[in-house]
PDB file of C-alpha atoms in Angstrom:
ATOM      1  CA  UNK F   1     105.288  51.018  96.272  1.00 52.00           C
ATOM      2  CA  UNK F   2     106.911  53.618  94.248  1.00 55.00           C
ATOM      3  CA  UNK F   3     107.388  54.277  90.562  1.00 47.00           C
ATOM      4  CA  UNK F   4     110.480  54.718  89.231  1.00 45.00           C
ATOM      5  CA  UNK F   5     111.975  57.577  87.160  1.00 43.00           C
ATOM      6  CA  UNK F   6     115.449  58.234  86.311  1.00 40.00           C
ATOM      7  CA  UNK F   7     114.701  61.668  85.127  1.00 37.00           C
ATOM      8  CA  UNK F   8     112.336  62.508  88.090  1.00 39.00           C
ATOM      9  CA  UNK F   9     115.099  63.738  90.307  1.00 43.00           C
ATOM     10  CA  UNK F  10     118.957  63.310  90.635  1.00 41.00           C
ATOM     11  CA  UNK F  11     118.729  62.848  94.319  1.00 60.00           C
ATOM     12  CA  UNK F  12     119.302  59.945  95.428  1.00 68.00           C
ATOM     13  CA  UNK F  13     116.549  59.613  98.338  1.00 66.00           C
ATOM     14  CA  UNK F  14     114.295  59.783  95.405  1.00 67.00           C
ATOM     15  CA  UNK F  15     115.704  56.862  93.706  1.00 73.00           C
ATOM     16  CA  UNK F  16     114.018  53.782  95.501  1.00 83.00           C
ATOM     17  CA  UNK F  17     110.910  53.787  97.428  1.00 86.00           C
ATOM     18  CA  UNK F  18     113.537  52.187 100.771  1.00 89.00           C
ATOM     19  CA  UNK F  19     115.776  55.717 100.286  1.00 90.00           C
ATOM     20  CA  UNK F  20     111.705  57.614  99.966  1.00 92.00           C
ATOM     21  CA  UNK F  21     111.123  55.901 103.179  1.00 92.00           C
ATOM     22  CA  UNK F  22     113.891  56.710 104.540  1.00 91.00           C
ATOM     23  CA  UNK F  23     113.701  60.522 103.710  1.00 90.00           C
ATOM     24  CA  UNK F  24     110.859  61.063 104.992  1.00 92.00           C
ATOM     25  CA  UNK F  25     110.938  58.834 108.683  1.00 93.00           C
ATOM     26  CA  UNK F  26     114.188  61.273 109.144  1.00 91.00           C
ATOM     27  CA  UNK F  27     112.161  64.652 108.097  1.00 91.00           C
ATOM     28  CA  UNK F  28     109.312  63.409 110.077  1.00 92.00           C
ATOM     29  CA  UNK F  29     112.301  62.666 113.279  1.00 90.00           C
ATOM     30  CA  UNK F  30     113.501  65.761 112.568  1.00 89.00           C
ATOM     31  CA  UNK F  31     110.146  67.631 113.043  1.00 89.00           C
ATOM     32  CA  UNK F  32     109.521  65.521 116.117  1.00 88.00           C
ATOM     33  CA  UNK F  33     112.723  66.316 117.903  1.00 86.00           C
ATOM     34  CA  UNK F  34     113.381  69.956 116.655  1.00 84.00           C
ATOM     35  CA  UNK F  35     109.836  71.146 116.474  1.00 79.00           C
ATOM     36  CA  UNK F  36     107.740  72.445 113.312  1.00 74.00           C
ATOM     37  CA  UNK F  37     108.380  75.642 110.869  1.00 81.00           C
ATOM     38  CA  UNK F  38     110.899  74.765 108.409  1.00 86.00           C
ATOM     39  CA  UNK F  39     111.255  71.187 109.737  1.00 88.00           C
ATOM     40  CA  UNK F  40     107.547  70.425 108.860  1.00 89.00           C
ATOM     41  CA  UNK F  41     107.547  72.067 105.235  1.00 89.00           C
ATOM     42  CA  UNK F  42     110.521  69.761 104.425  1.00 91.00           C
ATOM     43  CA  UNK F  43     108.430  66.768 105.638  1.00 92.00           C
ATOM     44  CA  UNK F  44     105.677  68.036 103.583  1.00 92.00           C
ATOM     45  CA  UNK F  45     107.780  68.274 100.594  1.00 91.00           C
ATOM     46  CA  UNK F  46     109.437  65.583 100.883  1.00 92.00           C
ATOM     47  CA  UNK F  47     105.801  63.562 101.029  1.00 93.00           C
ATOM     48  CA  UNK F  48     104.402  65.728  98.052  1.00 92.00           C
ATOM     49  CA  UNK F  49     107.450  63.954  96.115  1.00 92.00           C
ATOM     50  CA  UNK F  50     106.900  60.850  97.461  1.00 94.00           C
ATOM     51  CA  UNK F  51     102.707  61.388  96.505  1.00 93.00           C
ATOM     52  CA  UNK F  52     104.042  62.447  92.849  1.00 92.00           C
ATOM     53  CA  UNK F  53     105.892  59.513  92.416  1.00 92.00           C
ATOM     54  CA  UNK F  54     103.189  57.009  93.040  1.00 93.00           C
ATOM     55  CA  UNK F  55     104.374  55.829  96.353  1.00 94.00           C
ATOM     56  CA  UNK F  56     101.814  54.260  98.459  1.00 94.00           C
ATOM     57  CA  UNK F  57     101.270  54.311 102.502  1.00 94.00           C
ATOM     58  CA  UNK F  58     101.664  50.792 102.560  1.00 94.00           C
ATOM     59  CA  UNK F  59     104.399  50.031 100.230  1.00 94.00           C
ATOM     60  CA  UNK F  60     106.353  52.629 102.113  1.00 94.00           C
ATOM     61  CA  UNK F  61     105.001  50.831 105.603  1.00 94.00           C
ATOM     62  CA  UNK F  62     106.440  47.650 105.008  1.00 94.00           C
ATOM     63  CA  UNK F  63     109.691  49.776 103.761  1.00 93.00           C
ATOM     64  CA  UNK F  64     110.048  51.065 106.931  1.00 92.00           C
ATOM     65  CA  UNK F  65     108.673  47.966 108.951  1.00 93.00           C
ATOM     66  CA  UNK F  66     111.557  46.018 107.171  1.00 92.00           C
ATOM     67  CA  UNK F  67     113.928  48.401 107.951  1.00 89.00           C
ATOM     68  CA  UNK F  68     113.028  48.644 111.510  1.00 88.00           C
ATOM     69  CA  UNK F  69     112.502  44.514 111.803  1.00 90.00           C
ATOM     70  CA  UNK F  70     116.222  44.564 110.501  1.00 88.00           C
ATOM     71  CA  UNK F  71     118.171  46.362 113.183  1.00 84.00           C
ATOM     72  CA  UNK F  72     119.332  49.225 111.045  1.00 80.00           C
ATOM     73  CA  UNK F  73     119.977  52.822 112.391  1.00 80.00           C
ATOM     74  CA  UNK F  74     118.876  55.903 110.744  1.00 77.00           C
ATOM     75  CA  UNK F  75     121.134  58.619 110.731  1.00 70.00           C
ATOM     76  CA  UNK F  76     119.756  62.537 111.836  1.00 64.00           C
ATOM     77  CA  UNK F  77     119.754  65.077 109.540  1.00 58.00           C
ATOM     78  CA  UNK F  78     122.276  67.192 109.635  1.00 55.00           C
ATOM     79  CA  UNK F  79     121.513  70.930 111.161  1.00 54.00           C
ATOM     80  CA  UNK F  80     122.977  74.560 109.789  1.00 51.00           C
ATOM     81  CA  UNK F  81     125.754  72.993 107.990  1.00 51.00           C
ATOM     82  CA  UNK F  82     127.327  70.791 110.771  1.00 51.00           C
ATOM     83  CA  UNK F  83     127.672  66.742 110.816  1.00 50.00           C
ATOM     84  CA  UNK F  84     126.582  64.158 112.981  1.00 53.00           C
ATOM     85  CA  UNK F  85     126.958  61.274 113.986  1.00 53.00           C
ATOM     86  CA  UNK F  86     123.492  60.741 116.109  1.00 64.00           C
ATOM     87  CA  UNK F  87     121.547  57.520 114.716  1.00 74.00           C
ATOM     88  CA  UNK F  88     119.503  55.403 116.231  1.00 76.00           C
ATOM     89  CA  UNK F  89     116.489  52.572 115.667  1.00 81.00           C
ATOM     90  CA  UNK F  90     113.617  52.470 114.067  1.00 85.00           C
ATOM     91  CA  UNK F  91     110.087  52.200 116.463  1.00 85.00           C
ATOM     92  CA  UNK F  92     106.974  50.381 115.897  1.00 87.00           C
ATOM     93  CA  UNK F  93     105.505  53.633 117.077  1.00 90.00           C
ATOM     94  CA  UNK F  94     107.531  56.211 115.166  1.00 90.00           C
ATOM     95  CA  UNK F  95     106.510  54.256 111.845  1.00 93.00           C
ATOM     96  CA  UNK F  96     102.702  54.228 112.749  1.00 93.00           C
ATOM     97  CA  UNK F  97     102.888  58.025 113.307  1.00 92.00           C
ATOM     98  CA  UNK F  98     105.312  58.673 110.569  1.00 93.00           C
ATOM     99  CA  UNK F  99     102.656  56.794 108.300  1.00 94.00           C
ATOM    100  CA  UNK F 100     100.042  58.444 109.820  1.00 93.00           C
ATOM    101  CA  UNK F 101     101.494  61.691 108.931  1.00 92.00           C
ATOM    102  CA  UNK F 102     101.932  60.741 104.839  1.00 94.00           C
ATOM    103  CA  UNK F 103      98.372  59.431 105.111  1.00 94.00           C
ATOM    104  CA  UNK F 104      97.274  62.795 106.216  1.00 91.00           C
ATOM    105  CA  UNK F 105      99.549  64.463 103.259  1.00 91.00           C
ATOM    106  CA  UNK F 106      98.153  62.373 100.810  1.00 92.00           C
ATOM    107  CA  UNK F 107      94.671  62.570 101.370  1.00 91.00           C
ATOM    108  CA  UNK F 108      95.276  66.756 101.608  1.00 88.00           C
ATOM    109  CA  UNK F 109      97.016  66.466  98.260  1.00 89.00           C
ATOM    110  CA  UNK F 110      94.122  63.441  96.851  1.00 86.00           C
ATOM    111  CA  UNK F 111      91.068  66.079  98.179  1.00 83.00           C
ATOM    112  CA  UNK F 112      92.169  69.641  97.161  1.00 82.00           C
ATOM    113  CA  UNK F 113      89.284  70.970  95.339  1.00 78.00           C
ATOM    114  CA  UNK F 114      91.832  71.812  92.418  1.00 73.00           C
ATOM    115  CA  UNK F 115      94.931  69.421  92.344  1.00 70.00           C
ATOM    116  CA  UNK F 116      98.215  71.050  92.008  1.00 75.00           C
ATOM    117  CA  UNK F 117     100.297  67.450  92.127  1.00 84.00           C
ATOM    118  CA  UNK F 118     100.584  65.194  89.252  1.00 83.00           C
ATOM    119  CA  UNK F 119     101.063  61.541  90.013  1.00 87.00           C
ATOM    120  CA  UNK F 120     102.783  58.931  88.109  1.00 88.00           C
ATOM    121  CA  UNK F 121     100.791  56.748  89.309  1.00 87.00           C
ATOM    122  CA  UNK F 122      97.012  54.975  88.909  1.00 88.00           C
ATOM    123  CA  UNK F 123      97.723  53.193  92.039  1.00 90.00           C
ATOM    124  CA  UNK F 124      95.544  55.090  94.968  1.00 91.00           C
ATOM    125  CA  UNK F 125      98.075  55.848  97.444  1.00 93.00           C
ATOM    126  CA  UNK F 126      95.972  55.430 100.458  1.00 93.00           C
ATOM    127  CA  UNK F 127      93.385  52.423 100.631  1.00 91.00           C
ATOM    128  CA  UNK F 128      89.702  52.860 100.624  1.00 91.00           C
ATOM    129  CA  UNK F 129      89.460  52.318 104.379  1.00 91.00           C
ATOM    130  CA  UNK F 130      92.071  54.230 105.297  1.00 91.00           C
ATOM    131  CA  UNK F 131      90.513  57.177 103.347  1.00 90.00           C
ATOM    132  CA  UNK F 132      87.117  56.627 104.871  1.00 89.00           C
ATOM    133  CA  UNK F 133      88.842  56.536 108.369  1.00 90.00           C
ATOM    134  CA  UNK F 134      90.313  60.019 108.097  1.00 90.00           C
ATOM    135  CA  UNK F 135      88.447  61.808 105.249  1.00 90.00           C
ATOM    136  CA  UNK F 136      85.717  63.400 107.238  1.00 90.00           C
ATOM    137  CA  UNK F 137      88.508  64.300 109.833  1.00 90.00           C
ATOM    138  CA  UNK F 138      90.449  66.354 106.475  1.00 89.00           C
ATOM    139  CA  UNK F 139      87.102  67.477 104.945  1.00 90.00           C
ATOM    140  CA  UNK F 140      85.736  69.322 108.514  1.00 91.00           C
ATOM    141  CA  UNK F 141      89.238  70.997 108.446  1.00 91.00           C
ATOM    142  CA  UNK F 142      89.518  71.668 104.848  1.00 89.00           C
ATOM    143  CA  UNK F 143      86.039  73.082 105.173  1.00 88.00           C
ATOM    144  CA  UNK F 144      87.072  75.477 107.804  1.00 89.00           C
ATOM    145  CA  UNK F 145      90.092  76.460 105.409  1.00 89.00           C
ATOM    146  CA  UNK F 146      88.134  76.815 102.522  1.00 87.00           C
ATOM    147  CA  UNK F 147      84.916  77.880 102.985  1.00 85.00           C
ATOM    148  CA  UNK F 148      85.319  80.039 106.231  1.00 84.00           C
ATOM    149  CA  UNK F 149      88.699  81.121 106.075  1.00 84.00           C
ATOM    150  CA  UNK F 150      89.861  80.133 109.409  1.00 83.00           C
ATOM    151  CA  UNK F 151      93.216  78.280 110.346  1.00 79.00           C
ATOM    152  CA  UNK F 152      91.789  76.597 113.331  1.00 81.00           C
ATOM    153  CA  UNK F 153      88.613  74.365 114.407  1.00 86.00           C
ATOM    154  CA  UNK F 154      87.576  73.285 118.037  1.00 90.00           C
ATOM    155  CA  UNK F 155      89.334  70.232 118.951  1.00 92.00           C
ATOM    156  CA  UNK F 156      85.617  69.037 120.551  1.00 93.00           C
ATOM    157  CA  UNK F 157      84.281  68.811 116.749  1.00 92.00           C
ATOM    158  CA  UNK F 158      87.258  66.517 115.708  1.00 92.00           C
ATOM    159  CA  UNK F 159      86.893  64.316 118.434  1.00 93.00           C
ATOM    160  CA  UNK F 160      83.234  63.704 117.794  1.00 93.00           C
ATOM    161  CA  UNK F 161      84.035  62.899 114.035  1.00 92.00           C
ATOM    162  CA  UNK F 162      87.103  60.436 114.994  1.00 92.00           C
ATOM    163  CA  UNK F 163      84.189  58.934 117.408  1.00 92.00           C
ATOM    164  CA  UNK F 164      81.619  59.012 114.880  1.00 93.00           C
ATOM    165  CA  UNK F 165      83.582  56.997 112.379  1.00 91.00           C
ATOM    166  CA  UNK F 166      86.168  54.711 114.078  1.00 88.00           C
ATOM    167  CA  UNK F 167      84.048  54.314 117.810  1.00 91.00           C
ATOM    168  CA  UNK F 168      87.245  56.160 119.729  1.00 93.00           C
ATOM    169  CA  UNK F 169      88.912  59.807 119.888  1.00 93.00           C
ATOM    170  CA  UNK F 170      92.692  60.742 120.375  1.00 93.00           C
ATOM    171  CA  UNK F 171      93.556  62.727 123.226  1.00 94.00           C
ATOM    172  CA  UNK F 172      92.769  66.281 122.528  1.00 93.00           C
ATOM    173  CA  UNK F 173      96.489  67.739 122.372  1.00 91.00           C
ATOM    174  CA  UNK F 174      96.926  64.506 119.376  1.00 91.00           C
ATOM    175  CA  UNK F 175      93.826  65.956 117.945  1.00 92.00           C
ATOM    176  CA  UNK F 176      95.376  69.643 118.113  1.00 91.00           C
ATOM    177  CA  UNK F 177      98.925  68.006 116.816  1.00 87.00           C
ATOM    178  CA  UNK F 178      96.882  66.458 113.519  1.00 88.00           C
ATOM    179  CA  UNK F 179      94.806  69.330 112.802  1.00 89.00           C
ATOM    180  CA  UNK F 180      97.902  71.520 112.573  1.00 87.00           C
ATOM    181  CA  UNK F 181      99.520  69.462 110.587  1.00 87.00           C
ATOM    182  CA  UNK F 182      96.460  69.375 108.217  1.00 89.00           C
ATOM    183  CA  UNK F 183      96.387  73.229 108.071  1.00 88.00           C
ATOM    184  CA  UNK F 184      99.817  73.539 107.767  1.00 87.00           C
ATOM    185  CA  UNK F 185      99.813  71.076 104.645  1.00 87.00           C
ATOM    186  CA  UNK F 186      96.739  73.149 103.251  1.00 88.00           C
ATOM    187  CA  UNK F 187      98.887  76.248 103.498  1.00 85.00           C
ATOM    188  CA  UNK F 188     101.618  74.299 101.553  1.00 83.00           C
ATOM    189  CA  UNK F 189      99.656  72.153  98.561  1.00 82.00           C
ATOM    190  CA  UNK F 190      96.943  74.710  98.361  1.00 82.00           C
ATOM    191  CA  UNK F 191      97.665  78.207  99.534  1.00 81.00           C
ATOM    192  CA  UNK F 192      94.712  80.537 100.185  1.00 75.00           C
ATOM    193  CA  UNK F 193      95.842  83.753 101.213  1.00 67.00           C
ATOM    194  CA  UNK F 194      99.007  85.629  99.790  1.00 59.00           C
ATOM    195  CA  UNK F 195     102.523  85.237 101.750  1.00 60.00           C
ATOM    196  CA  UNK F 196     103.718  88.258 103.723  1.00 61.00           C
ATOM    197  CA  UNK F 197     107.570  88.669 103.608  1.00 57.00           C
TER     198      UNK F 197
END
């Protein structure tokens, strides 16, 4: 699950590993149904806090899980100021993806050559299969970011590693989907290049 520290933030979707879950399934919404840029770098933040505080993919699974097995509606964020009212259920789907996502985050933030993220936590917060599942996925990207410089890598050379390790690939626009998202965390945890304003 999550540890818990009064002083760690104020806010109160940082006060329970439920309200963590919570923050981040509606960040993760929000990039889903309003598309990436700002969206994703507040789902990426919002996962680097939930990393920090020790929160696990599976204790914030079965937060979510519960949630959804429970009826209850999540509310939107709000956009630009203005309320609303939109809320719906929780899917299966949505949580496996939403999950997916945070296991991606944490395994950018658990792999950087030269951690910038202190956890309060000695709990791993992805399991050892889970990490063997997707780190060669990460480390081919990360590579690419790294080493080479580059903030792309053919989709053909992720499939073949998602084949290589779990005996199946993702469609090639999923692949595309996760390797941006990788990159764009890289560009958030671990910045390479200075920021042009």
């Amino acid at each position: 699950m999550c540890q818990s520290h009064g002083s760690a933030s104020s806010d109160d979707e940082y006060r329970s590993s439920r309200n963590i879950a919570i923050s981040l399934f509606r960040r993760y919404r929000n990039v889903i149904d309003r598309g990436g840029g700002d969206n994703l770098k507040e789902f990426i933040s919002a996962g680097v806090n939930a990393y920090a505080l020790g929160c696990t993919d599976e204790g914030l699974r079965k937060e979510l899980i519960a949630m959804k097995e429970s009826g209850i509606e999540i509310e939107a964020m709000q956009s630009y100021g203005r309320s609303t009212s939109l809320k719906s259920k929780i899917r299966a789907e949505e949580v496996d993806e939403c999950i997916l996502w945070l296991i991606i985050l944490f395994i950018t933030i658990l792999c950087t050559p030269q951690p910038t993220i202190v956890r309060w936590s000695s709990t791993r917060p992805v399991s050892n299969d889970v990490l063997h599942q997707w780190k060669g996925f990460w480390v081919l990207i990360a590579n690419a970011y790294y080493i080479r410089g580059m903030a792309w890598l053919p989709v053909k050379t992720l499939q073949l590693e998602q084949m290589a390790v779990v005996g199946r690939a993702e469609e090639p626009s999923v692949v595309a989907s996760r390797t941006r998202l990788v990159f764009n965390m890289l560009e958030v945890v671990s910045p390479q290049w200075p920021r042009v304003y």
